[in-house]
Short mmCIF file of C-alpha atoms in Angstrom, two decimals:
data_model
loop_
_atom_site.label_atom_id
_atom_site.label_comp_id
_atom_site.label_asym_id
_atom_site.label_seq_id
_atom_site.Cartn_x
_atom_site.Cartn_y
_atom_site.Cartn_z
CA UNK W 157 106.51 -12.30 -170.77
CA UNK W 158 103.45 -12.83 -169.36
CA UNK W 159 100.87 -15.01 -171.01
CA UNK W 160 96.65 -15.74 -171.18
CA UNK W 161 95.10 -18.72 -172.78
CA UNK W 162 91.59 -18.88 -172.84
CA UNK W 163 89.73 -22.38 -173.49
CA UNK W 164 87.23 -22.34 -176.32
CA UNK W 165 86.34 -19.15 -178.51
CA UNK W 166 82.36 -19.59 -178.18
CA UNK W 167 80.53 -20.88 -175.23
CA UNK W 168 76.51 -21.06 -175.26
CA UNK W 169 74.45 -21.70 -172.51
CA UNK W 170 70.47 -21.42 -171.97
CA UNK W 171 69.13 -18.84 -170.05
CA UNK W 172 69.62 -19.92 -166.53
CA UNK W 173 72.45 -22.03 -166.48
CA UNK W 174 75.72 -21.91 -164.94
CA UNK W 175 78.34 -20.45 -166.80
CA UNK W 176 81.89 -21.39 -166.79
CA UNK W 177 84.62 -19.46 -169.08
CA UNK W 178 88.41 -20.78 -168.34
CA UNK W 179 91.24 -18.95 -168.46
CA UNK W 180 94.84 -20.34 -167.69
CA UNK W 181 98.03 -17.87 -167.32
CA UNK W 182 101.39 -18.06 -167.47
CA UNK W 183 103.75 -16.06 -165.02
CA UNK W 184 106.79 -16.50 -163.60
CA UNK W 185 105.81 -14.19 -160.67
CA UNK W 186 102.54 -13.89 -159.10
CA UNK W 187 100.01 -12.44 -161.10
CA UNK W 188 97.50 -9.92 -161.05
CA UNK W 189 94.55 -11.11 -163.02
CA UNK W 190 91.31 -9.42 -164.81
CA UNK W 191 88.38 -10.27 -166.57
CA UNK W 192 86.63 -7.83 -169.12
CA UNK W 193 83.12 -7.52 -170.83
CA UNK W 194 82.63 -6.28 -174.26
CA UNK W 195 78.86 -5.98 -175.31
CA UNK W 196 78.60 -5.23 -178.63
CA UNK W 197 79.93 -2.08 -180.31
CA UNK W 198 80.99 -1.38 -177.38
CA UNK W 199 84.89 -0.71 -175.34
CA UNK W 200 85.58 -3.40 -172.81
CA UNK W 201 84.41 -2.86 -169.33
CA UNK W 202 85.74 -4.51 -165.98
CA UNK W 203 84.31 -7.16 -164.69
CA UNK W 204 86.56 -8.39 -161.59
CA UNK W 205 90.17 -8.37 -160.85
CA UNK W 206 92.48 -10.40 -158.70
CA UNK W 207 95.35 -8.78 -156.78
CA UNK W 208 96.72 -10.70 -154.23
CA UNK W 209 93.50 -10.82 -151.82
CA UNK W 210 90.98 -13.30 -151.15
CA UNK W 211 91.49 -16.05 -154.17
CA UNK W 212 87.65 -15.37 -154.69
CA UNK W 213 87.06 -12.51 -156.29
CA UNK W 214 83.15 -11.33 -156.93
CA UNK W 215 83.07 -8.41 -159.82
CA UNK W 216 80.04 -7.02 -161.14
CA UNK W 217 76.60 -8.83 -162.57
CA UNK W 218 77.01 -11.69 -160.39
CA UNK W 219 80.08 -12.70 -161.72
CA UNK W 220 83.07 -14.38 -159.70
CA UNK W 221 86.26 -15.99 -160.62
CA UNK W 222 88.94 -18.30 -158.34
CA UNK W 223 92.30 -17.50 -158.25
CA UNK W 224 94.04 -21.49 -157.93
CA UNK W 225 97.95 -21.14 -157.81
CA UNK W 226 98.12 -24.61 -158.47
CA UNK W 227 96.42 -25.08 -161.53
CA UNK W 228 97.69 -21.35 -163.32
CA UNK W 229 93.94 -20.93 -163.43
CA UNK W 230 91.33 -17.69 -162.82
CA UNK W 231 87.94 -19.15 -164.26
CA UNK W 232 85.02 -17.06 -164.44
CA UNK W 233 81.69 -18.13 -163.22
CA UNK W 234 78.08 -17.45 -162.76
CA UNK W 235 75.55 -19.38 -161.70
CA UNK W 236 72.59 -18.40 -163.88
CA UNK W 237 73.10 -16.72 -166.99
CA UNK W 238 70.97 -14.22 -168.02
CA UNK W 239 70.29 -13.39 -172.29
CA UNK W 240 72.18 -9.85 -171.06
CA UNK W 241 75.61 -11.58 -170.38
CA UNK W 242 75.75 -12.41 -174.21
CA UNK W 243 79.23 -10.73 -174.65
CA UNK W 244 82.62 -11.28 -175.23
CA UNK W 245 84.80 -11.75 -172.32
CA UNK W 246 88.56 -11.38 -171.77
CA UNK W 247 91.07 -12.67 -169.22
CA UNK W 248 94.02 -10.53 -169.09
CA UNK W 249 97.06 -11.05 -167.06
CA UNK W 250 99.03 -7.87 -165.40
CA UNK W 251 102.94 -7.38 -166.56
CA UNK W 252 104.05 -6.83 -162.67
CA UNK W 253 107.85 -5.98 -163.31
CA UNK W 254 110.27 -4.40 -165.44
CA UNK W 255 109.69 -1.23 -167.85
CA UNK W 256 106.68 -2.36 -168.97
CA UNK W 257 105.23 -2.62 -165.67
CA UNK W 258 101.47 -2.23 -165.80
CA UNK W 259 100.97 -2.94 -169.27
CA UNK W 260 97.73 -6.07 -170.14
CA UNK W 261 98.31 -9.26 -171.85
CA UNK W 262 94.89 -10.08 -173.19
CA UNK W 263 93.48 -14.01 -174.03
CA UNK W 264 91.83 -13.94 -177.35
CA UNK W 265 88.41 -13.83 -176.32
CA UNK W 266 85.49 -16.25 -175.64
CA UNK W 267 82.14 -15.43 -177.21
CA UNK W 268 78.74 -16.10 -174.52
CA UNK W 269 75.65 -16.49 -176.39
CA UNK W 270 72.74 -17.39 -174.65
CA UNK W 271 69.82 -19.41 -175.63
CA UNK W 272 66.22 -18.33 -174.14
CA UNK H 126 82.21 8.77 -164.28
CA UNK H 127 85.45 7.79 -165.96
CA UNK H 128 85.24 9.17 -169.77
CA UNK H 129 87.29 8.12 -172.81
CA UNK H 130 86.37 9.40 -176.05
CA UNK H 131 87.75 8.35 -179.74
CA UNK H 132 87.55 10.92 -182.27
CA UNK H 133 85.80 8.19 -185.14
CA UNK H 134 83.53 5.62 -184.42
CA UNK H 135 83.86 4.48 -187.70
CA UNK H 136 86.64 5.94 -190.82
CA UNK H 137 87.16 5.14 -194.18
CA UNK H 138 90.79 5.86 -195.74
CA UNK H 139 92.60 4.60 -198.58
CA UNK H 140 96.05 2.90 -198.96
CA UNK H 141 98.74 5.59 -198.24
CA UNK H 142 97.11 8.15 -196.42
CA UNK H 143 98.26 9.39 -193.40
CA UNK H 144 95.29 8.17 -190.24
CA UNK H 145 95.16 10.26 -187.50
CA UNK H 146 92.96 8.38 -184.34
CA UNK H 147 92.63 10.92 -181.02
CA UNK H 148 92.28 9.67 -177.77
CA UNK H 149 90.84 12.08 -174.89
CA UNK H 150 90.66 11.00 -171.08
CA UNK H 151 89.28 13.02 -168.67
CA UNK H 152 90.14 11.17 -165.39
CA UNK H 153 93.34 13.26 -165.08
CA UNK H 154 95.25 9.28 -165.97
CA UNK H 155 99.13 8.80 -166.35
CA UNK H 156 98.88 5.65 -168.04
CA UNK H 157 97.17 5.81 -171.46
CA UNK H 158 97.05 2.52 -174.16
CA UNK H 159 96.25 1.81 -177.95
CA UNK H 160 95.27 -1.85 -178.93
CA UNK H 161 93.93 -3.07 -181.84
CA UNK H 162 91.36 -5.97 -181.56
CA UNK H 163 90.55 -8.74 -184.47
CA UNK H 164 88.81 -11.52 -184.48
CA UNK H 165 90.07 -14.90 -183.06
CA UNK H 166 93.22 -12.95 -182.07
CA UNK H 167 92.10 -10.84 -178.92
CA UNK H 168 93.13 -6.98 -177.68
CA UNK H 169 97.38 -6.56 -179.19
CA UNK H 170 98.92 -3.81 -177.85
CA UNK H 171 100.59 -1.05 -180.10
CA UNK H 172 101.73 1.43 -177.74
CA UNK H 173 101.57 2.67 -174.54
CA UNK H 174 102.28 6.07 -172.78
CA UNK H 175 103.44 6.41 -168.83
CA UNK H 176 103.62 10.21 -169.27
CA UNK H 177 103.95 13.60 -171.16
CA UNK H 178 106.12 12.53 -174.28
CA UNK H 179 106.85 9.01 -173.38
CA UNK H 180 106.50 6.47 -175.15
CA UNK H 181 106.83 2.50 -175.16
CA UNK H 182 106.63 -0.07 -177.78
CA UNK H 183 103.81 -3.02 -177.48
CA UNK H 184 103.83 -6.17 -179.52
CA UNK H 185 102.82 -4.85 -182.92
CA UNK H 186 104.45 -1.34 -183.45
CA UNK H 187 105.28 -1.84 -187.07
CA UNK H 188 103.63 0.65 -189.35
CA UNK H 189 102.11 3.01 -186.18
CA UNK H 190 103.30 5.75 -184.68
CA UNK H 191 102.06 7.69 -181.42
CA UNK H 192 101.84 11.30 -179.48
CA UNK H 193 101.35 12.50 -176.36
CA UNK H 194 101.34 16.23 -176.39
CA UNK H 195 99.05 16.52 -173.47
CA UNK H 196 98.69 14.36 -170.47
CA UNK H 197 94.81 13.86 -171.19
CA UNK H 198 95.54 13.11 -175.09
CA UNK H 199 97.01 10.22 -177.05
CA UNK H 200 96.93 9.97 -180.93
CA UNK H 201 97.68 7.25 -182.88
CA UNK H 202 99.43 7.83 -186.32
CA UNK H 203 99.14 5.03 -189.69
CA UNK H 204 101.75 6.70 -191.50
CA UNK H 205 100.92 5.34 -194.53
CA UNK H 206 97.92 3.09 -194.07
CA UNK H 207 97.92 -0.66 -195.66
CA UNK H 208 94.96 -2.52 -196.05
CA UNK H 209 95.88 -4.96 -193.01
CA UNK H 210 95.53 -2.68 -190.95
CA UNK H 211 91.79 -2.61 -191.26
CA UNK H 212 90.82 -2.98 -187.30
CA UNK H 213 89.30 -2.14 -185.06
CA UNK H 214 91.59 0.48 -182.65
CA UNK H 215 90.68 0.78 -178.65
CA UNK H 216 92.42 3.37 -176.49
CA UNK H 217 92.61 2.75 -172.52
CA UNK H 218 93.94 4.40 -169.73
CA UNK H 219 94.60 4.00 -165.94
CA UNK H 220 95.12 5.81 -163.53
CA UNK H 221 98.96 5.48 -162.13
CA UNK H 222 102.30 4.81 -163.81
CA UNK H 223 103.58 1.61 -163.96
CA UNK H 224 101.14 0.33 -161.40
CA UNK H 225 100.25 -3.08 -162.37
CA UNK H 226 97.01 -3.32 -160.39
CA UNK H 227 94.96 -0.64 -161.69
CA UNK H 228 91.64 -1.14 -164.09
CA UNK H 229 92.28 0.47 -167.55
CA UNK H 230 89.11 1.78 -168.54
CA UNK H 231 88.62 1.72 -172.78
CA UNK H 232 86.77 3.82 -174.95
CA UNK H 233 84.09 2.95 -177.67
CA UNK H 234 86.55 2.40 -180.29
CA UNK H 235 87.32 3.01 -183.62
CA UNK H 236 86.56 0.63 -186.87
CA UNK H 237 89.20 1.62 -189.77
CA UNK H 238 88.25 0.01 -192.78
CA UNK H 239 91.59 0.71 -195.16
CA UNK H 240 90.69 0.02 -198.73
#
């Protein structure tokens, strides 16, 4: 099975500065690869996906993420964060074979607060 | 725009009763998806649906039980509802079977406090 970890449960940043959440997968084929949004009482929301195109993927809000083979990694970036990215934000990894063949395996979340 | 609706945003029920969540999708989607999402632990899926009376086991089925009657609708069934299963429920769908690719799109969810 397919597998997400993502690297620290709360990140903060001030208003302006680059943001960096990390997310590392495991899959023994190549993956597909998404990133979520959840603002508060709210469903999750797509950010950016990766699906075997350019390893640089830009999604929405001025977010981006690099796909690196080598280092089982899809990191989400932006370069100046804004107090309206304050969300949680998934990585989820794409079950590409077998029965359960489009089916998400979700990280468990890291929290972006930003500071004014 | 892409719609999914819950029928609760928020329920109260009490320890043996039978929970019925809805799901409604009006994008005309095969795929359609229940998770349940705590803290620290992320989105775990229940069940998922490819189709009209299918049905496939996630990573927590225990105690939950689903139906799709109608391509557009997917319940979710506590058949007899424990307090740890006070969560709160999302419902997704996408648009094509078994098509790894595509964006599931969630609704607002569901918080079931069970007491």
């Amino acid at each position: 099975a397919q597998s997400v970890t993502q690297l620290g449960s709360h990140v903060s940043v001030s208003e302006g500065a680059l943001v960096l959440l990390r997310c590392n997968y495991s899959s023994s084929v190549p993956p597909y690869l998404f990133w979520y949004v959840q603002y508060p009482n709210q469903g999750l929301q797509l950010l950016l996906k990766y699906t075997s195109a350019a390893t640089l993927v830009k999604g929405i809000n001025g977010f981006e993420a690099e796909f690196k083979k080598s280092e089982t990694s899809f990191h989400l970036t932006k370069p100046s964060a804004h107090m309206s990215d304050a969300a949680e934000y998934f990585c989820a990894v794409s079950e590409n074979r077998g029965s359960t063949l489009g089916r998400l395996y979700f990280g468990r979340g890291t929290q972006l607060t930003v500071w004014p | 725009d892409v719609k999914v609706t819950q029928s609760s945003r928020y329920l109260v029920k009490r320890t043996g009763e039978k929970v019925f969540l809805e799901c409604v999708q009006d994008m005309d989607h095969e795929n359609m998806f229940w998770y349940r999402q705590d803290p620290g632990l992320g989105l775990r899926l229940i069940y998922f649906s490819y189709d009209v009376k299918m049905k496939e086991k996630g990573d927590i089925p225990e105690g939950y039980s689903v139906s799709r009657e109608k391509k557009e609708r997917f319940s979710l069934i506590l058949e007899s509802a424990s307090t740890n299963q006070t969560s709160m429920y999302l419902c997704a769908s996408s648009f094509v079977a078994q098509r790894s690719t595509d964006t599931q799109y969630f609704g607002p969810g569901t918080r079931l406090t069970v007491l």
